[in-house]
PDB file of N, CA and C in Angstrom:
ATOM      1  N   PRO A   1       5.458  -5.075  24.788  1.00 60.00           N
ATOM      2  CA  PRO A   1       4.381  -4.104  24.668  1.00 60.00           C
ATOM      3  C   PRO A   1       3.649  -4.201  23.335  1.00 60.00           C
ATOM      4  N   ASN A   2       2.639  -3.396  23.205  1.00 68.00           N
ATOM      5  CA  ASN A   2       1.783  -3.389  22.021  1.00 68.00           C
ATOM      6  C   ASN A   2       2.546  -3.044  20.747  1.00 68.00           C
ATOM      7  N   SER A   3       3.525  -2.158  20.827  1.00 76.00           N
ATOM      8  CA  SER A   3       4.277  -1.762  19.636  1.00 76.00           C
ATOM      9  C   SER A   3       5.097  -2.925  19.072  1.00 76.00           C
ATOM     10  N   ILE A   4       5.580  -3.796  19.937  1.00 74.00           N
ATOM     11  CA  ILE A   4       6.331  -4.976  19.482  1.00 74.00           C
ATOM     12  C   ILE A   4       5.394  -5.916  18.726  1.00 74.00           C
ATOM     13  N   VAL A   5       4.192  -6.109  19.240  1.00 71.00           N
ATOM     14  CA  VAL A   5       3.198  -6.961  18.573  1.00 71.00           C
ATOM     15  C   VAL A   5       2.857  -6.380  17.208  1.00 71.00           C
ATOM     16  N   ASN A   6       2.638  -5.074  17.133  1.00 75.00           N
ATOM     17  CA  ASN A   6       2.318  -4.425  15.863  1.00 75.00           C
ATOM     18  C   ASN A   6       3.465  -4.546  14.875  1.00 75.00           C
ATOM     19  N   THR A   7       4.703  -4.417  15.359  1.00 83.00           N
ATOM     20  CA  THR A   7       5.866  -4.562  14.490  1.00 83.00           C
ATOM     21  C   THR A   7       5.938  -5.973  13.923  1.00 83.00           C
ATOM     22  N   LYS A   8       5.722  -6.967  14.743  1.00 85.00           N
ATOM     23  CA  LYS A   8       5.752  -8.362  14.288  1.00 85.00           C
ATOM     24  C   LYS A   8       4.644  -8.619  13.263  1.00 85.00           C
ATOM     25  N   LYS A   9       3.455  -8.080  13.513  1.00 85.00           N
ATOM     26  CA  LYS A   9       2.350  -8.245  12.566  1.00 85.00           C
ATOM     27  C   LYS A   9       2.691  -7.591  11.231  1.00 85.00           C
ATOM     28  N   SER A  10       3.271  -6.397  11.286  1.00 84.00           N
ATOM     29  CA  SER A  10       3.670  -5.693  10.065  1.00 84.00           C
ATOM     30  C   SER A  10       4.712  -6.479   9.298  1.00 84.00           C
ATOM     31  N   GLU A  11       5.678  -7.032  10.002  1.00 87.00           N
ATOM     32  CA  GLU A  11       6.723  -7.820   9.345  1.00 87.00           C
ATOM     33  C   GLU A  11       6.147  -9.067   8.681  1.00 87.00           C
ATOM     34  N   ARG A  12       5.201  -9.732   9.338  1.00 89.00           N
ATOM     35  CA  ARG A  12       4.577 -10.922   8.743  1.00 89.00           C
ATOM     36  C   ARG A  12       3.791 -10.537   7.487  1.00 89.00           C
ATOM     37  N   LEU A  13       3.091  -9.424   7.537  1.00 87.00           N
ATOM     38  CA  LEU A  13       2.339  -8.953   6.374  1.00 87.00           C
ATOM     39  C   LEU A  13       3.291  -8.659   5.216  1.00 87.00           C
ATOM     40  N   ILE A  14       4.358  -7.952   5.494  1.00 86.00           N
ATOM     41  CA  ILE A  14       5.356  -7.631   4.467  1.00 86.00           C
ATOM     42  C   ILE A  14       5.923  -8.917   3.873  1.00 86.00           C
ATOM     43  N   ASP A  15       6.256  -9.879   4.714  1.00 90.00           N
ATOM     44  CA  ASP A  15       6.819 -11.149   4.242  1.00 90.00           C
ATOM     45  C   ASP A  15       5.835 -11.931   3.373  1.00 90.00           C
ATOM     46  N   ASN A  16       4.558 -11.822   3.676  1.00 89.00           N
ATOM     47  CA  ASN A  16       3.552 -12.582   2.933  1.00 89.00           C
ATOM     48  C   ASN A  16       3.137 -11.914   1.626  1.00 89.00           C
ATOM     49  N   VAL A  17       3.332 -10.605   1.514  1.00 85.00           N
ATOM     50  CA  VAL A  17       2.826  -9.876   0.350  1.00 85.00           C
ATOM     51  C   VAL A  17       3.918  -9.562  -0.670  1.00 85.00           C
ATOM     52  N   LEU A  18       5.107  -9.273  -0.198  1.00 85.00           N
ATOM     53  CA  LEU A  18       6.157  -8.785  -1.095  1.00 85.00           C
ATOM     54  C   LEU A  18       7.182  -9.869  -1.417  1.00 85.00           C
ATOM     55  N   PRO A  19       7.849  -9.734  -2.566  1.00 83.00           N
ATOM     56  CA  PRO A  19       8.980 -10.625  -2.851  1.00 83.00           C
ATOM     57  C   PRO A  19      10.025 -10.495  -1.740  1.00 83.00           C
ATOM     58  N   LYS A  20      10.728 -11.583  -1.444  1.00 88.00           N
ATOM     59  CA  LYS A  20      11.684 -11.601  -0.325  1.00 88.00           C
ATOM     60  C   LYS A  20      12.733 -10.505  -0.433  1.00 88.00           C
ATOM     61  N   SER A  21      13.233 -10.266  -1.652  1.00 88.00           N
ATOM     62  CA  SER A  21      14.278  -9.255  -1.809  1.00 88.00           C
ATOM     63  C   SER A  21      13.758  -7.856  -1.454  1.00 88.00           C
ATOM     64  N   ILE A  22      12.508  -7.576  -1.788  1.00 86.00           N
ATOM     65  CA  ILE A  22      11.912  -6.268  -1.483  1.00 86.00           C
ATOM     66  C   ILE A  22      11.620  -6.173   0.011  1.00 86.00           C
ATOM     67  N   ALA A  23      11.068  -7.230   0.592  1.00 88.00           N
ATOM     68  CA  ALA A  23      10.767  -7.229   2.029  1.00 88.00           C
ATOM     69  C   ALA A  23      12.030  -6.971   2.846  1.00 88.00           C
ATOM     70  N   LYS A  24      13.118  -7.616   2.453  1.00 90.00           N
ATOM     71  CA  LYS A  24      14.387  -7.448   3.166  1.00 90.00           C
ATOM     72  C   LYS A  24      14.849  -5.991   3.096  1.00 90.00           C
ATOM     73  N   ARG A  25      14.800  -5.404   1.914  1.00 91.00           N
ATOM     74  CA  ARG A  25      15.248  -4.017   1.759  1.00 91.00           C
ATOM     75  C   ARG A  25      14.362  -3.058   2.554  1.00 91.00           C
ATOM     76  N   LEU A  26      13.064  -3.312   2.569  1.00 87.00           N
ATOM     77  CA  LEU A  26      12.142  -2.468   3.320  1.00 87.00           C
ATOM     78  C   LEU A  26      12.428  -2.544   4.811  1.00 87.00           C
ATOM     79  N   LYS A  27      12.668  -3.748   5.310  1.00 86.00           N
ATOM     80  CA  LYS A  27      12.971  -3.928   6.738  1.00 86.00           C
ATOM     81  C   LYS A  27      14.308  -3.302   7.120  1.00 86.00           C
ATOM     82  N   GLU A  28      15.222  -3.220   6.161  1.00 90.00           N
ATOM     83  CA  GLU A  28      16.520  -2.604   6.428  1.00 90.00           C
ATOM     84  C   GLU A  28      16.464  -1.082   6.372  1.00 90.00           C
ATOM     85  N   GLY A  29      15.274  -0.529   6.102  1.00 89.00           N
ATOM     86  CA  GLY A  29      15.104   0.914   6.177  1.00 89.00           C
ATOM     87  C   GLY A  29      15.031   1.640   4.853  1.00 89.00           C
ATOM     88  N   GLU A  30      15.176   0.921   3.752  1.00 89.00           N
ATOM     89  CA  GLU A  30      15.077   1.573   2.441  1.00 89.00           C
ATOM     90  C   GLU A  30      13.626   2.012   2.245  1.00 89.00           C
ATOM     91  N   SER A  31      13.416   3.265   1.890  1.00 82.00           N
ATOM     92  CA  SER A  31      12.042   3.762   1.824  1.00 82.00           C
ATOM     93  C   SER A  31      11.520   3.965   0.402  1.00 82.00           C
ATOM     94  N   HIS A  32      12.387   4.133  -0.563  1.00 84.00           N
ATOM     95  CA  HIS A  32      11.961   4.315  -1.953  1.00 84.00           C
ATOM     96  C   HIS A  32      12.560   3.180  -2.780  1.00 84.00           C
ATOM     97  N   ILE A  33      11.772   2.157  -2.975  1.00 84.00           N
ATOM     98  CA  ILE A  33      12.249   0.975  -3.682  1.00 84.00           C
ATOM     99  C   ILE A  33      11.536   0.891  -5.021  1.00 84.00           C
ATOM    100  N   ILE A  34      12.312   0.843  -6.070  1.00 81.00           N
ATOM    101  CA  ILE A  34      11.750   0.710  -7.413  1.00 81.00           C
ATOM    102  C   ILE A  34      12.351  -0.537  -8.037  1.00 81.00           C
ATOM    103  N   GLU A  35      11.505  -1.488  -8.347  1.00 78.00           N
ATOM    104  CA  GLU A  35      11.908  -2.744  -8.968  1.00 78.00           C
ATOM    105  C   GLU A  35      10.939  -3.045 -10.091  1.00 78.00           C
ATOM    106  N   ASN A  36      11.326  -3.914 -10.979  1.00 76.00           N
ATOM    107  CA  ASN A  36      10.459  -4.324 -12.071  1.00 76.00           C
ATOM    108  C   ASN A  36      10.176  -5.816 -11.968  1.00 76.00           C
ATOM    109  N   PHE A  37       8.899  -6.150 -11.875  1.00 73.00           N
ATOM    110  CA  PHE A  37       8.437  -7.528 -11.884  1.00 73.00           C
ATOM    111  C   PHE A  37       7.348  -7.625 -12.938  1.00 73.00           C
ATOM    112  N   ASP A  38       7.519  -8.507 -13.896  1.00 78.00           N
ATOM    113  CA  ASP A  38       6.537  -8.656 -14.962  1.00 78.00           C
ATOM    114  C   ASP A  38       5.159  -8.990 -14.407  1.00 78.00           C
ATOM    115  N   GLY A  39       4.155  -8.267 -14.895  1.00 75.00           N
ATOM    116  CA  GLY A  39       2.774  -8.565 -14.551  1.00 75.00           C
ATOM    117  C   GLY A  39       2.340  -8.192 -13.156  1.00 75.00           C
ATOM    118  N   VAL A  40       3.110  -7.369 -12.455  1.00 70.00           N
ATOM    119  CA  VAL A  40       2.766  -7.018 -11.080  1.00 70.00           C
ATOM    120  C   VAL A  40       2.914  -5.521 -10.874  1.00 70.00           C
ATOM    121  N   THR A  41       1.939  -4.928 -10.212  1.00 71.00           N
ATOM    122  CA  THR A  41       2.056  -3.544  -9.785  1.00 71.00           C
ATOM    123  C   THR A  41       1.661  -3.487  -8.315  1.00 71.00           C
ATOM    124  N   ILE A  42       2.534  -2.939  -7.499  1.00 73.00           N
ATOM    125  CA  ILE A  42       2.239  -2.756  -6.079  1.00 73.00           C
ATOM    126  C   ILE A  42       2.469  -1.298  -5.750  1.00 73.00           C
ATOM    127  N   LEU A  43       1.473  -0.675  -5.186  1.00 74.00           N
ATOM    128  CA  LEU A  43       1.575   0.717  -4.783  1.00 74.00           C
ATOM    129  C   LEU A  43       1.201   0.816  -3.312  1.00 74.00           C
ATOM    130  N   PHE A  44       2.116   1.312  -2.518  1.00 74.00           N
ATOM    131  CA  PHE A  44       1.819   1.633  -1.131  1.00 74.00           C
ATOM    132  C   PHE A  44       1.677   3.139  -1.057  1.00 74.00           C
ATOM    133  N   ALA A  45       0.564   3.586  -0.549  1.00 76.00           N
ATOM    134  CA  ALA A  45       0.316   5.023  -0.504  1.00 76.00           C
ATOM    135  C   ALA A  45      -0.300   5.404   0.830  1.00 76.00           C
ATOM    136  N   ASP A  46       0.077   6.551   1.304  1.00 77.00           N
ATOM    137  CA  ASP A  46      -0.519   7.120   2.503  1.00 77.00           C
ATOM    138  C   ASP A  46      -1.487   8.189   2.016  1.00 77.00           C
ATOM    139  N   LEU A  47      -2.768   7.878   2.019  1.00 82.00           N
ATOM    140  CA  LEU A  47      -3.775   8.809   1.528  1.00 82.00           C
ATOM    141  C   LEU A  47      -4.135   9.791   2.641  1.00 82.00           C
ATOM    142  N   VAL A  48      -3.806  11.046   2.423  1.00 85.00           N
ATOM    143  CA  VAL A  48      -4.049  12.078   3.422  1.00 85.00           C
ATOM    144  C   VAL A  48      -5.542  12.162   3.721  1.00 85.00           C
ATOM    145  N   GLY A  49      -5.872  12.077   4.981  1.00 85.00           N
ATOM    146  CA  GLY A  49      -7.261  12.190   5.418  1.00 85.00           C
ATOM    147  C   GLY A  49      -8.042  10.881   5.405  1.00 85.00           C
ATOM    148  N   PHE A  50      -7.409   9.795   4.954  1.00 84.00           N
ATOM    149  CA  PHE A  50      -8.155   8.537   4.848  1.00 84.00           C
ATOM    150  C   PHE A  50      -8.569   7.992   6.212  1.00 84.00           C
ATOM    151  N   THR A  51      -7.710   8.097   7.208  1.00 85.00           N
ATOM    152  CA  THR A  51      -8.047   7.559   8.530  1.00 85.00           C
ATOM    153  C   THR A  51      -9.272   8.257   9.098  1.00 85.00           C
ATOM    154  N   SER A  52      -9.326   9.574   8.986  1.00 88.00           N
ATOM    155  CA  SER A  52     -10.501  10.284   9.497  1.00 88.00           C
ATOM    156  C   SER A  52     -11.737   9.977   8.656  1.00 88.00           C
ATOM    157  N   ALA A  53     -11.559   9.810   7.344  1.00 85.00           N
ATOM    158  CA  ALA A  53     -12.688   9.449   6.479  1.00 85.00           C
ATOM    159  C   ALA A  53     -13.200   8.054   6.835  1.00 85.00           C
ATOM    160  N   ALA A  54     -12.297   7.138   7.148  1.00 86.00           N
ATOM    161  CA  ALA A  54     -12.695   5.775   7.501  1.00 86.00           C
ATOM    162  C   ALA A  54     -13.535   5.752   8.774  1.00 86.00           C
ATOM    163  N   ALA A  55     -13.270   6.685   9.661  1.00 90.00           N
ATOM    164  CA  ALA A  55     -14.056   6.766  10.893  1.00 90.00           C
ATOM    165  C   ALA A  55     -15.425   7.376  10.643  1.00 90.00           C
ATOM    166  N   GLU A  56     -15.543   8.150   9.586  1.00 90.00           N
ATOM    167  CA  GLU A  56     -16.772   8.900   9.323  1.00 90.00           C
ATOM    168  C   GLU A  56     -17.715   8.222   8.337  1.00 90.00           C
ATOM    169  N   TYR A  57     -17.183   7.514   7.347  1.00 89.00           N
ATOM    170  CA  TYR A  57     -18.014   6.965   6.269  1.00 89.00           C
ATOM    171  C   TYR A  57     -18.136   5.454   6.363  1.00 89.00           C
ATOM    172  N   GLN A  58     -19.162   4.933   5.734  1.00 89.00           N
ATOM    173  CA  GLN A  58     -19.390   3.492   5.662  1.00 89.00           C
ATOM    174  C   GLN A  58     -18.335   2.836   4.770  1.00 89.00           C
ATOM    175  N   PRO A  59     -17.935   1.603   5.089  1.00 88.00           N
ATOM    176  CA  PRO A  59     -16.949   0.902   4.255  1.00 88.00           C
ATOM    177  C   PRO A  59     -17.371   0.808   2.787  1.00 88.00           C
ATOM    178  N   SER A  60     -18.664   0.625   2.543  1.00 88.00           N
ATOM    179  CA  SER A  60     -19.123   0.507   1.154  1.00 88.00           C
ATOM    180  C   SER A  60     -18.827   1.777   0.359  1.00 88.00           C
ATOM    181  N   PHE A  61     -18.928   2.934   0.990  1.00 86.00           N
ATOM    182  CA  PHE A  61     -18.589   4.183   0.306  1.00 86.00           C
ATOM    183  C   PHE A  61     -17.083   4.283   0.085  1.00 86.00           C
ATOM    184  N   LEU A  62     -16.327   4.001   1.137  1.00 86.00           N
ATOM    185  CA  LEU A  62     -14.876   4.129   1.034  1.00 86.00           C
ATOM    186  C   LEU A  62     -14.300   3.223  -0.048  1.00 86.00           C
ATOM    187  N   ILE A  63     -14.733   1.983  -0.079  1.00 85.00           N
ATOM    188  CA  ILE A  63     -14.214   1.036  -1.061  1.00 85.00           C
ATOM    189  C   ILE A  63     -14.882   1.245  -2.411  1.00 85.00           C
ATOM    190  N   GLY A  64     -16.189   1.327  -2.394  1.00 84.00           N
ATOM    191  CA  GLY A  64     -16.958   1.379  -3.627  1.00 84.00           C
ATOM    192  C   GLY A  64     -16.806   2.650  -4.419  1.00 84.00           C
ATOM    193  N   MET A  65     -16.535   3.752  -3.760  1.00 80.00           N
ATOM    194  CA  MET A  65     -16.457   5.007  -4.495  1.00 80.00           C
ATOM    195  C   MET A  65     -15.100   5.674  -4.330  1.00 80.00           C
ATOM    196  N   PHE A  66     -14.734   5.971  -3.115  1.00 82.00           N
ATOM    197  CA  PHE A  66     -13.527   6.748  -2.879  1.00 82.00           C
ATOM    198  C   PHE A  66     -12.276   6.037  -3.393  1.00 82.00           C
ATOM    199  N   LEU A  67     -12.018   4.833  -2.904  1.00 85.00           N
ATOM    200  CA  LEU A  67     -10.807   4.126  -3.329  1.00 85.00           C
ATOM    201  C   LEU A  67     -10.862   3.742  -4.800  1.00 85.00           C
ATOM    202  N   ARG A  68     -12.045   3.380  -5.281  1.00 87.00           N
ATOM    203  CA  ARG A  68     -12.187   3.065  -6.705  1.00 87.00           C
ATOM    204  C   ARG A  68     -11.786   4.275  -7.546  1.00 87.00           C
ATOM    205  N   ASP A  69     -12.250   5.454  -7.157  1.00 87.00           N
ATOM    206  CA  ASP A  69     -11.925   6.677  -7.899  1.00 87.00           C
ATOM    207  C   ASP A  69     -10.432   6.996  -7.820  1.00 87.00           C
ATOM    208  N   VAL A  70      -9.856   6.840  -6.646  1.00 85.00           N
ATOM    209  CA  VAL A  70      -8.427   7.130  -6.479  1.00 85.00           C
ATOM    210  C   VAL A  70      -7.593   6.214  -7.368  1.00 85.00           C
ATOM    211  N   PHE A  71      -7.873   4.918  -7.326  1.00 84.00           N
ATOM    212  CA  PHE A  71      -7.055   3.988  -8.093  1.00 84.00           C
ATOM    213  C   PHE A  71      -7.379   4.005  -9.580  1.00 84.00           C
ATOM    214  N   SER A  72      -8.593   4.377  -9.948  1.00 88.00           N
ATOM    215  CA  SER A  72      -8.908   4.567 -11.369  1.00 88.00           C
ATOM    216  C   SER A  72      -8.123   5.746 -11.920  1.00 88.00           C
ATOM    217  N   ALA A  73      -8.022   6.813 -11.142  1.00 89.00           N
ATOM    218  CA  ALA A  73      -7.229   7.976 -11.567  1.00 89.00           C
ATOM    219  C   ALA A  73      -5.754   7.590 -11.682  1.00 89.00           C
ATOM    220  N   TRP A  74      -5.266   6.795 -10.761  1.00 83.00           N
ATOM    221  CA  TRP A  74      -3.878   6.324 -10.807  1.00 83.00           C
ATOM    222  C   TRP A  74      -3.641   5.504 -12.073  1.00 83.00           C
ATOM    223  N   ASP A  75      -4.575   4.598 -12.382  1.00 84.00           N
ATOM    224  CA  ASP A  75      -4.466   3.787 -13.597  1.00 84.00           C
ATOM    225  C   ASP A  75      -4.417   4.675 -14.841  1.00 84.00           C
ATOM    226  N   GLN A  76      -5.234   5.707 -14.881  1.00 88.00           N
ATOM    227  CA  GLN A  76      -5.253   6.606 -16.029  1.00 88.00           C
ATOM    228  C   GLN A  76      -3.910   7.344 -16.184  1.00 88.00           C
ATOM    229  N   LEU A  77      -3.342   7.751 -15.073  1.00 87.00           N
ATOM    230  CA  LEU A  77      -2.013   8.389 -15.128  1.00 87.00           C
ATOM    231  C   LEU A  77      -0.973   7.441 -15.693  1.00 87.00           C
ATOM    232  N   LEU A  78      -1.024   6.182 -15.288  1.00 81.00           N
ATOM    233  CA  LEU A  78      -0.065   5.201 -15.791  1.00 81.00           C
ATOM    234  C   LEU A  78      -0.259   4.947 -17.278  1.00 81.00           C
ATOM    235  N   ILE A  79      -1.484   4.907 -17.719  1.00 85.00           N
ATOM    236  CA  ILE A  79      -1.769   4.693 -19.136  1.00 85.00           C
ATOM    237  C   ILE A  79      -1.223   5.848 -19.974  1.00 85.00           C
ATOM    238  N   MET A  80      -1.345   7.062 -19.464  1.00 86.00           N
ATOM    239  CA  MET A  80      -0.875   8.240 -20.202  1.00 86.00           C
ATOM    240  C   MET A  80       0.644   8.281 -20.307  1.00 86.00           C
ATOM    241  N   ARG A  81       1.331   7.645 -19.400  1.00 74.00           N
ATOM    242  CA  ARG A  81       2.799   7.657 -19.432  1.00 74.00           C
ATOM    243  C   ARG A  81       3.252   6.616 -20.384  1.00 74.00           C
TER     244      ARG A  81
END
């Protein structure tokens, strides 16, 4: 079924983006993984309301303004820490 295809696609994406040790832990069900890799920051976030906003607004607005503002604010928080 469709859910199996989506699961396989998700697993391939995880394997291609994350270090193998992190991908393995994520697939095994670990949900809060904190690791240190020099020169790399990866943030997975579920932005509340983003799916409905994506249906309503143009991609240029979502990427150019909304996501830029969200991640700029995140960067500022990290700098302050």
